[in-house]
Amino acid sequence: MLAQFGEKGRLYAGGTELLLAMKHDLLRYEHLVDVKTIPNLDKIETKNGSLFIGGAVTHRAIERSAVVKEKLPVLAEMETKVANVRVRGTGTLGGNLCFAEPHSDPATLLLALEAKVHVQGKTGTRDLSIDKLIAGAYENSLAADELLMGVEIPSLKKSQRAAYVKFQTHERPTLGIALLLDLDDSGQNIKKARAVVGSVSATPSRSDKTDAALAGPRSQIEKQLNDAAATLADAADPVDDLQGSAEYKRHLIGVFLKRAFNKALA
């Protein structure tokens, strides 16, 4: 159907972002192709040690899923804070990622958790990491005939801790920070870290320097959180927008990285 309609058609799942953009005449399409009836796009299941969420699963379904709460409670908790109940009941995870709204929660957390998306088109299937899927503000890297079939997220190991924190004063988040830590047996040393900041610029961002600064003895890391936040802010390169100035967002990164660190280790 996409091949038939060409640029006059667009895939449609929940439509919470797409229909709003069309209502305000920011986007125009003559045909919307509903993907919600495609088999298996509404499934949540575990496969080979990972959690698989179909592209048409709603935020509300993820939030309430017993499987998600058991395997990835940080994801279920994040979903409770996405927009409002009406949006969560209609909007889908796949649609959220493909629309690539800069001020959004899921992509930030999924990038920290090293999730990947499964994509299918006329020529076959391929997998993409979150940072490869999101090409820019409201831009994704999918070909015109490709459909996001689902998201695969590695389950947390017993040694891993994860947290997501956000700051929001208006309809959309001003900032979101996701943090994944891998601890040694004592729980006092962090073997590996992965921090991601979103909503402060066009796409979620991370920094190898930040991750390196967050690895080591916990007591030492607590003293260098400001330096870690500074390198994360440099990588994100915050922009001025209606949510706040770039300088303000840099300050928030410092505050909320500390909160994410403490929450992950609580």
PDB file of C-alpha atoms in Angstrom:
ATOM      1  CA  MET A   1       0.000   0.000   0.000  1.00  0.00           C
ATOM      2  CA  LEU A   2       2.872   2.364   0.714  1.00  0.00           C
ATOM      3  CA  ALA A   3       4.281   1.631  -2.722  1.00  0.00           C
ATOM      4  CA  GLN A   4       0.874   2.403  -4.201  1.00  0.00           C
ATOM      5  CA  PHE A   5       0.331   5.693  -2.355  1.00  0.00           C
ATOM      6  CA  GLY A   6       3.940   6.908  -2.445  1.00  0.00           C
ATOM      7  CA  GLU A   7       4.520  10.227  -0.684  1.00  0.00           C
ATOM      8  CA  LYS A   8       0.764  10.731  -0.363  1.00  0.00           C
ATOM      9  CA  GLY A   9       0.572   7.922   2.226  1.00  0.00           C
ATOM     10  CA  ARG A  10       1.876   7.476   5.756  1.00  0.00           C
ATOM     11  CA  LEU A  11       1.869   4.616   8.239  1.00  0.00           C
ATOM     12  CA  TYR A  12      -0.491   5.138  11.140  1.00  0.00           C
ATOM     13  CA  ALA A  13      -0.505   3.446  14.559  1.00  0.00           C
ATOM     14  CA  GLY A  14      -1.742   5.480  17.535  1.00  0.00           C
ATOM     15  CA  GLY A  15      -1.621   8.764  15.664  1.00  0.00           C
ATOM     16  CA  THR A  16      -1.173  10.933  18.757  1.00  0.00           C
ATOM     17  CA  GLU A  17       1.654  12.917  17.142  1.00  0.00           C
ATOM     18  CA  LEU A  18       0.794  12.462  13.461  1.00  0.00           C
ATOM     19  CA  LEU A  19      -2.847  13.527  13.671  1.00  0.00           C
ATOM     20  CA  LEU A  20      -1.950  16.562  15.769  1.00  0.00           C
ATOM     21  CA  ALA A  21       0.617  17.640  13.177  1.00  0.00           C
ATOM     22  CA  MET A  22      -1.936  17.142  10.404  1.00  0.00           C
ATOM     23  CA  LYS A  23      -4.554  19.084  12.364  1.00  0.00           C
ATOM     24  CA  HIS A  24      -2.197  22.054  12.536  1.00  0.00           C
ATOM     25  CA  ASP A  25      -1.406  21.659   8.824  1.00  0.00           C
ATOM     26  CA  LEU A  26       2.234  20.851   9.509  1.00  0.00           C
ATOM     27  CA  LEU A  27       1.938  17.575   7.580  1.00  0.00           C
ATOM     28  CA  ARG A  28      -0.382  16.579   4.754  1.00  0.00           C
ATOM     29  CA  TYR A  29      -1.256  13.038   3.644  1.00  0.00           C
ATOM     30  CA  GLU A  30      -4.128  11.792   1.523  1.00  0.00           C
ATOM     31  CA  HIS A  31      -3.887   8.241   2.857  1.00  0.00           C
ATOM     32  CA  LEU A  32      -3.112   6.790   6.285  1.00  0.00           C
ATOM     33  CA  VAL A  33      -2.224   3.095   6.447  1.00  0.00           C
ATOM     34  CA  ASP A  34      -3.352   1.554   9.753  1.00  0.00           C
ATOM     35  CA  VAL A  35      -0.763  -0.958  10.984  1.00  0.00           C
ATOM     36  CA  LYS A  36      -2.543  -1.971  14.188  1.00  0.00           C
ATOM     37  CA  THR A  37      -4.225  -4.933  12.509  1.00  0.00           C
ATOM     38  CA  ILE A  38      -0.923  -6.532  11.433  1.00  0.00           C
ATOM     39  CA  PRO A  39      -0.431  -9.791  13.407  1.00  0.00           C
ATOM     40  CA  ASN A  40       2.055  -9.793  16.312  1.00  0.00           C
ATOM     41  CA  LEU A  41       2.607  -6.033  16.364  1.00  0.00           C
ATOM     42  CA  ASP A  42       0.642  -5.862  19.625  1.00  0.00           C
ATOM     43  CA  LYS A  43       2.607  -8.518  21.504  1.00  0.00           C
ATOM     44  CA  ILE A  44       4.829  -8.235  24.571  1.00  0.00           C
ATOM     45  CA  GLU A  45       6.965 -11.303  25.195  1.00  0.00           C
ATOM     46  CA  THR A  46      10.371 -12.535  26.297  1.00  0.00           C
ATOM     47  CA  LYS A  47      12.752 -14.055  23.775  1.00  0.00           C
ATOM     48  CA  ASN A  48      16.287 -15.357  24.378  1.00  0.00           C
ATOM     49  CA  GLY A  49      16.860 -13.285  27.486  1.00  0.00           C
ATOM     50  CA  SER A  50      15.388 -10.114  25.993  1.00  0.00           C
ATOM     51  CA  LEU A  51      12.060  -8.346  26.182  1.00  0.00           C
ATOM     52  CA  PHE A  52      10.307  -7.937  22.818  1.00  0.00           C
ATOM     53  CA  ILE A  53       7.651  -5.260  22.402  1.00  0.00           C
ATOM     54  CA  GLY A  54       5.675  -5.071  19.171  1.00  0.00           C
ATOM     55  CA  GLY A  55       5.632  -1.811  17.258  1.00  0.00           C
ATOM     56  CA  ALA A  56       1.898  -1.245  17.821  1.00  0.00           C
ATOM     57  CA  VAL A  57       1.912  -1.854  21.595  1.00  0.00           C
ATOM     58  CA  THR A  58       0.569   1.195  23.426  1.00  0.00           C
ATOM     59  CA  HIS A  59       2.398   3.011  26.203  1.00  0.00           C
ATOM     60  CA  ARG A  60      -0.440   2.085  28.549  1.00  0.00           C
ATOM     61  CA  ALA A  61      -0.088  -1.615  27.747  1.00  0.00           C
ATOM     62  CA  ILE A  62       3.650  -1.453  28.512  1.00  0.00           C
ATOM     63  CA  GLU A  63       2.991   0.452  31.722  1.00  0.00           C
ATOM     64  CA  ARG A  64       0.534  -2.204  32.950  1.00  0.00           C
ATOM     65  CA  SER A  65       2.298  -5.311  31.619  1.00  0.00           C
ATOM     66  CA  ALA A  66       3.245  -7.859  34.304  1.00  0.00           C
ATOM     67  CA  VAL A  67       6.081  -9.103  32.093  1.00  0.00           C
ATOM     68  CA  VAL A  68       7.565  -5.612  31.733  1.00  0.00           C
ATOM     69  CA  LYS A  69       7.218  -4.930  35.463  1.00  0.00           C
ATOM     70  CA  GLU A  70       9.092  -8.152  36.202  1.00  0.00           C
ATOM     71  CA  LYS A  71      11.829  -7.958  33.560  1.00  0.00           C
ATOM     72  CA  LEU A  72      12.331  -4.200  33.160  1.00  0.00           C
ATOM     73  CA  PRO A  73      10.604  -2.257  35.945  1.00  0.00           C
ATOM     74  CA  VAL A  74      12.464   0.909  34.927  1.00  0.00           C
ATOM     75  CA  LEU A  75      10.650   0.810  31.575  1.00  0.00           C
ATOM     76  CA  ALA A  76       7.233   0.315  33.181  1.00  0.00           C
ATOM     77  CA  GLU A  77       7.930   3.211  35.553  1.00  0.00           C
ATOM     78  CA  MET A  78       9.060   5.489  32.721  1.00  0.00           C
ATOM     79  CA  GLU A  79       5.887   4.740  30.770  1.00  0.00           C
ATOM     80  CA  THR A  80       3.702   5.885  33.692  1.00  0.00           C
ATOM     81  CA  LYS A  81       5.099   9.377  33.177  1.00  0.00           C
ATOM     82  CA  VAL A  82       4.697   9.613  29.386  1.00  0.00           C
ATOM     83  CA  ALA A  83       2.307  12.474  28.536  1.00  0.00           C
ATOM     84  CA  ASN A  84      -1.120  11.642  30.032  1.00  0.00           C
ATOM     85  CA  VAL A  85      -3.426   8.622  30.297  1.00  0.00           C
ATOM     86  CA  ARG A  86      -5.288   9.475  27.090  1.00  0.00           C
ATOM     87  CA  VAL A  87      -2.067   9.643  25.085  1.00  0.00           C
ATOM     88  CA  ARG A  88      -0.665   6.504  26.712  1.00  0.00           C
ATOM     89  CA  GLY A  89      -3.854   4.612  25.916  1.00  0.00           C
ATOM     90  CA  THR A  90      -3.621   5.451  22.215  1.00  0.00           C
ATOM     91  CA  GLY A  91       0.003   6.213  21.383  1.00  0.00           C
ATOM     92  CA  THR A  92       2.355   3.355  20.559  1.00  0.00           C
ATOM     93  CA  LEU A  93       6.022   2.781  21.318  1.00  0.00           C
ATOM     94  CA  GLY A  94       6.824   2.172  17.647  1.00  0.00           C
ATOM     95  CA  GLY A  95       5.032   5.318  16.567  1.00  0.00           C
ATOM     96  CA  ASN A  96       6.780   7.360  19.230  1.00  0.00           C
ATOM     97  CA  LEU A  97      10.218   6.228  18.080  1.00  0.00           C
ATOM     98  CA  CYS A  98       9.490   6.691  14.381  1.00  0.00           C
ATOM     99  CA  PHE A  99       8.035  10.173  14.829  1.00  0.00           C
ATOM    100  CA  ALA A 100      11.312  11.143  16.570  1.00  0.00           C
ATOM    101  CA  GLU A 101       9.879  13.965  18.655  1.00  0.00           C
ATOM    102  CA  PRO A 102      12.917  15.544  20.399  1.00  0.00           C
ATOM    103  CA  HIS A 103      11.028  16.109  23.666  1.00  0.00           C
ATOM    104  CA  SER A 104      10.135  12.500  24.388  1.00  0.00           C
ATOM    105  CA  ASP A 105      10.993   9.905  27.035  1.00  0.00           C
ATOM    106  CA  PRO A 106      11.214   6.394  25.497  1.00  0.00           C
ATOM    107  CA  ALA A 107      14.159   6.840  23.125  1.00  0.00           C
ATOM    108  CA  THR A 108      16.405   8.162  25.906  1.00  0.00           C
ATOM    109  CA  LEU A 109      15.836   5.162  28.154  1.00  0.00           C
ATOM    110  CA  LEU A 110      15.955   2.642  25.315  1.00  0.00           C
ATOM    111  CA  LEU A 111      19.295   3.992  24.106  1.00  0.00           C
ATOM    112  CA  ALA A 112      20.733   3.559  27.598  1.00  0.00           C
ATOM    113  CA  LEU A 113      19.391  -0.004  27.744  1.00  0.00           C
ATOM    114  CA  GLU A 114      21.013  -0.758  24.356  1.00  0.00           C
ATOM    115  CA  ALA A 115      17.719  -1.678  22.743  1.00  0.00           C
ATOM    116  CA  LYS A 116      17.412  -2.317  19.032  1.00  0.00           C
ATOM    117  CA  VAL A 117      14.475  -2.149  16.650  1.00  0.00           C
ATOM    118  CA  HIS A 118      13.501  -4.811  14.122  1.00  0.00           C
ATOM    119  CA  VAL A 119      12.588  -3.330  10.750  1.00  0.00           C
ATOM    120  CA  GLN A 120      10.991  -5.036   7.769  1.00  0.00           C
ATOM    121  CA  GLY A 121      10.665  -3.860   4.175  1.00  0.00           C
ATOM    122  CA  LYS A 122      10.260  -5.257   0.680  1.00  0.00           C
ATOM    123  CA  THR A 123      13.915  -6.296   0.509  1.00  0.00           C
ATOM    124  CA  GLY A 124      13.997  -8.052   3.887  1.00  0.00           C
ATOM    125  CA  THR A 125      14.646  -7.311   7.549  1.00  0.00           C
ATOM    126  CA  ARG A 126      17.325  -5.434   9.469  1.00  0.00           C
ATOM    127  CA  ASP A 127      18.091  -4.325  13.026  1.00  0.00           C
ATOM    128  CA  LEU A 128      18.913  -0.788  14.108  1.00  0.00           C
ATOM    129  CA  SER A 129      20.100   0.690  17.381  1.00  0.00           C
ATOM    130  CA  ILE A 130      18.047   3.600  18.683  1.00  0.00           C
ATOM    131  CA  ASP A 131      20.672   6.177  17.736  1.00  0.00           C
ATOM    132  CA  LYS A 132      20.755   4.803  14.186  1.00  0.00           C
ATOM    133  CA  LEU A 133      16.948   4.841  13.919  1.00  0.00           C
ATOM    134  CA  ILE A 134      16.558   8.470  14.986  1.00  0.00           C
ATOM    135  CA  ALA A 135      18.288  10.613  12.385  1.00  0.00           C
ATOM    136  CA  GLY A 136      17.290  14.020  13.759  1.00  0.00           C
ATOM    137  CA  ALA A 137      14.367  16.049  15.034  1.00  0.00           C
ATOM    138  CA  TYR A 138      11.233  14.421  13.534  1.00  0.00           C
ATOM    139  CA  GLU A 139      13.445  12.321  11.236  1.00  0.00           C
ATOM    140  CA  ASN A 140      14.040   8.595  11.170  1.00  0.00           C
ATOM    141  CA  SER A 141      16.260   6.459   8.962  1.00  0.00           C
ATOM    142  CA  LEU A 142      13.585   4.056   7.705  1.00  0.00           C
ATOM    143  CA  ALA A 143      13.119   3.588   3.977  1.00  0.00           C
ATOM    144  CA  ALA A 144       9.737   4.477   2.494  1.00  0.00           C
ATOM    145  CA  ASP A 145       8.655   0.827   2.391  1.00  0.00           C
ATOM    146  CA  GLU A 146       9.932  -0.153   5.864  1.00  0.00           C
ATOM    147  CA  LEU A 147       7.902  -0.830   8.989  1.00  0.00           C
ATOM    148  CA  LEU A 148       9.163  -0.956  12.576  1.00  0.00           C
ATOM    149  CA  MET A 149       8.031  -4.415  13.668  1.00  0.00           C
ATOM    150  CA  GLY A 150       9.160  -4.240  17.267  1.00  0.00           C
ATOM    151  CA  VAL A 151      11.721  -3.275  19.895  1.00  0.00           C
ATOM    152  CA  GLU A 152      14.099  -5.759  21.523  1.00  0.00           C
ATOM    153  CA  ILE A 153      15.503  -4.792  24.921  1.00  0.00           C
ATOM    154  CA  PRO A 154      18.089  -6.897  26.780  1.00  0.00           C
ATOM    155  CA  SER A 155      16.864  -7.947  30.220  1.00  0.00           C
ATOM    156  CA  LEU A 156      18.847  -6.536  33.116  1.00  0.00           C
ATOM    157  CA  LYS A 157      21.486  -8.785  34.637  1.00  0.00           C
ATOM    158  CA  LYS A 158      21.513  -9.311  38.392  1.00  0.00           C
ATOM    159  CA  SER A 159      24.522  -7.007  38.611  1.00  0.00           C
ATOM    160  CA  GLN A 160      22.854  -4.168  36.699  1.00  0.00           C
ATOM    161  CA  ARG A 161      20.862  -1.218  38.000  1.00  0.00           C
ATOM    162  CA  ALA A 162      18.921   1.255  35.883  1.00  0.00           C
ATOM    163  CA  ALA A 163      17.137   4.550  36.479  1.00  0.00           C
ATOM    164  CA  TYR A 164      15.258   7.175  34.502  1.00  0.00           C
ATOM    165  CA  VAL A 165      14.591  10.682  35.809  1.00  0.00           C
ATOM    166  CA  LYS A 166      13.016  13.650  34.078  1.00  0.00           C
ATOM    167  CA  PHE A 167      12.175  17.306  34.541  1.00  0.00           C
ATOM    168  CA  GLN A 168       8.975  18.657  33.082  1.00  0.00           C
ATOM    169  CA  THR A 169       6.998  21.831  33.675  1.00  0.00           C
ATOM    170  CA  HIS A 170       4.872  21.932  30.530  1.00  0.00           C
ATOM    171  CA  GLU A 171       3.314  19.386  28.198  1.00  0.00           C
ATOM    172  CA  ARG A 172       6.625  17.816  27.179  1.00  0.00           C
ATOM    173  CA  PRO A 173       9.805  16.997  29.119  1.00  0.00           C
ATOM    174  CA  THR A 174      12.527  19.613  29.354  1.00  0.00           C
ATOM    175  CA  LEU A 175      15.080  16.930  30.149  1.00  0.00           C
ATOM    176  CA  GLY A 176      15.315  13.180  30.655  1.00  0.00           C
ATOM    177  CA  ILE A 177      18.332  11.219  31.871  1.00  0.00           C
ATOM    178  CA  ALA A 178      18.690   7.444  31.746  1.00  0.00           C
ATOM    179  CA  LEU A 179      21.476   5.598  33.519  1.00  0.00           C
ATOM    180  CA  LEU A 180      22.556   1.953  33.392  1.00  0.00           C
ATOM    181  CA  LEU A 181      25.166   0.738  35.885  1.00  0.00           C
ATOM    182  CA  ASP A 182      26.876  -2.654  36.132  1.00  0.00           C
ATOM    183  CA  LEU A 183      28.160  -3.371  39.660  1.00  0.00           C
ATOM    184  CA  ASP A 184      30.668  -5.826  41.050  1.00  0.00           C
ATOM    185  CA  ASP A 185      29.725  -8.365  43.736  1.00  0.00           C
ATOM    186  CA  SER A 186      30.360  -5.898  46.563  1.00  0.00           C
ATOM    187  CA  GLY A 187      28.023  -3.305  45.061  1.00  0.00           C
ATOM    188  CA  GLN A 188      30.596  -0.619  45.821  1.00  0.00           C
ATOM    189  CA  ASN A 189      32.373  -0.627  42.471  1.00  0.00           C
ATOM    190  CA  ILE A 190      30.831   0.173  39.115  1.00  0.00           C
ATOM    191  CA  LYS A 191      32.343  -1.942  36.359  1.00  0.00           C
ATOM    192  CA  LYS A 192      30.550  -0.237  33.495  1.00  0.00           C
ATOM    193  CA  ALA A 193      28.162   2.677  33.019  1.00  0.00           C
ATOM    194  CA  ARG A 194      26.005   4.062  30.252  1.00  0.00           C
ATOM    195  CA  ALA A 195      24.358   7.488  30.583  1.00  0.00           C
ATOM    196  CA  VAL A 196      22.021   9.127  28.072  1.00  0.00           C
ATOM    197  CA  VAL A 197      20.396  12.553  28.107  1.00  0.00           C
ATOM    198  CA  GLY A 198      17.382  13.446  25.999  1.00  0.00           C
ATOM    199  CA  SER A 199      14.963  16.329  25.324  1.00  0.00           C
ATOM    200  CA  VAL A 200      17.701  18.979  25.505  1.00  0.00           C
ATOM    201  CA  SER A 201      18.582  18.837  21.798  1.00  0.00           C
ATOM    202  CA  ALA A 202      17.427  17.172  18.590  1.00  0.00           C
ATOM    203  CA  THR A 203      18.306  13.592  19.556  1.00  0.00           C
ATOM    204  CA  PRO A 204      19.243  11.640  22.710  1.00  0.00           C
ATOM    205  CA  SER A 205      22.981  11.837  23.394  1.00  0.00           C
ATOM    206  CA  ARG A 206      25.688   9.928  25.239  1.00  0.00           C
ATOM    207  CA  SER A 207      29.436  10.253  25.745  1.00  0.00           C
ATOM    208  CA  ASP A 208      32.184   7.670  26.161  1.00  0.00           C
ATOM    209  CA  LYS A 209      33.965  10.142  28.453  1.00  0.00           C
ATOM    210  CA  THR A 210      30.915  10.370  30.686  1.00  0.00           C
ATOM    211  CA  ASP A 211      30.569   6.605  30.849  1.00  0.00           C
ATOM    212  CA  ALA A 212      34.247   6.257  31.741  1.00  0.00           C
ATOM    213  CA  ALA A 213      33.900   8.855  34.515  1.00  0.00           C
ATOM    214  CA  LEU A 214      30.997   6.879  35.965  1.00  0.00           C
ATOM    215  CA  ALA A 215      32.996   3.655  36.296  1.00  0.00           C
ATOM    216  CA  GLY A 216      35.117   2.841  39.346  1.00  0.00           C
ATOM    217  CA  PRO A 217      34.701   2.966  43.142  1.00  0.00           C
ATOM    218  CA  ARG A 218      31.371   4.485  44.112  1.00  0.00           C
ATOM    219  CA  SER A 219      32.977   6.883  46.591  1.00  0.00           C
ATOM    220  CA  GLN A 220      35.255   8.231  43.856  1.00  0.00           C
ATOM    221  CA  ILE A 221      32.492   8.586  41.289  1.00  0.00           C
ATOM    222  CA  GLU A 222      30.351  10.616  43.687  1.00  0.00           C
ATOM    223  CA  LYS A 223      33.132  13.215  43.711  1.00  0.00           C
ATOM    224  CA  GLN A 224      33.351  13.469  39.921  1.00  0.00           C
ATOM    225  CA  LEU A 225      29.665  13.549  38.984  1.00  0.00           C
ATOM    226  CA  ASN A 226      29.951  17.238  38.063  1.00  0.00           C
ATOM    227  CA  ASP A 227      32.723  16.436  35.569  1.00  0.00           C
ATOM    228  CA  ALA A 228      30.704  13.542  34.152  1.00  0.00           C
ATOM    229  CA  ALA A 229      27.692  15.829  33.730  1.00  0.00           C
ATOM    230  CA  ALA A 230      29.814  18.443  31.969  1.00  0.00           C
ATOM    231  CA  THR A 231      31.039  15.965  29.345  1.00  0.00           C
ATOM    232  CA  LEU A 232      27.487  14.680  28.861  1.00  0.00           C
ATOM    233  CA  ALA A 233      26.278  18.254  28.339  1.00  0.00           C
ATOM    234  CA  ASP A 234      29.070  18.857  25.829  1.00  0.00           C
ATOM    235  CA  ALA A 235      28.011  15.762  23.880  1.00  0.00           C
ATOM    236  CA  ALA A 236      24.352  16.796  23.890  1.00  0.00           C
ATOM    237  CA  ASP A 237      25.065  20.438  22.995  1.00  0.00           C
ATOM    238  CA  PRO A 238      21.724  21.725  24.392  1.00  0.00           C
ATOM    239  CA  VAL A 239      19.690  24.201  22.362  1.00  0.00           C
ATOM    240  CA  ASP A 240      17.539  27.162  23.315  1.00  0.00           C
ATOM    241  CA  ASP A 241      13.828  26.463  22.865  1.00  0.00           C
ATOM    242  CA  LEU A 242      10.456  27.000  24.535  1.00  0.00           C
ATOM    243  CA  GLN A 243      11.409  24.521  27.264  1.00  0.00           C
ATOM    244  CA  GLY A 244      14.415  26.577  28.399  1.00  0.00           C
ATOM    245  CA  SER A 245      17.784  28.026  27.477  1.00  0.00           C
ATOM    246  CA  ALA A 246      20.833  25.933  26.664  1.00  0.00           C
ATOM    247  CA  GLU A 247      22.570  27.209  29.804  1.00  0.00           C
ATOM    248  CA  TYR A 248      19.590  26.219  31.946  1.00  0.00           C
ATOM    249  CA  LYS A 249      19.561  22.728  30.440  1.00  0.00           C
ATOM    250  CA  ARG A 250      23.278  22.312  31.138  1.00  0.00           C
ATOM    251  CA  HIS A 251      22.554  23.065  34.787  1.00  0.00           C
ATOM    252  CA  LEU A 252      19.707  20.541  34.812  1.00  0.00           C
ATOM    253  CA  ILE A 253      21.965  17.825  33.400  1.00  0.00           C
ATOM    254  CA  GLY A 254      24.231  18.218  36.430  1.00  0.00           C
ATOM    255  CA  VAL A 255      21.346  18.105  38.887  1.00  0.00           C
ATOM    256  CA  PHE A 256      19.539  15.168  37.326  1.00  0.00           C
ATOM    257  CA  LEU A 257      22.589  13.014  36.617  1.00  0.00           C
ATOM    258  CA  LYS A 258      23.196  13.004  40.372  1.00  0.00           C
ATOM    259  CA  ARG A 259      19.565  12.083  40.977  1.00  0.00           C
ATOM    260  CA  ALA A 260      19.716   9.264  38.435  1.00  0.00           C
ATOM    261  CA  PHE A 261      22.941   7.963  40.024  1.00  0.00           C
ATOM    262  CA  ASN A 262      21.436   7.928  43.503  1.00  0.00           C
ATOM    263  CA  LYS A 263      18.185   6.395  42.293  1.00  0.00           C
ATOM    264  CA  ALA A 264      19.946   3.604  40.403  1.00  0.00           C
ATOM    265  CA  LEU A 265      21.951   2.663  43.516  1.00  0.00           C
ATOM    266  CA  ALA A 266      19.139   3.113  46.041  1.00  0.00           C
TER     267      ALA A 266
END
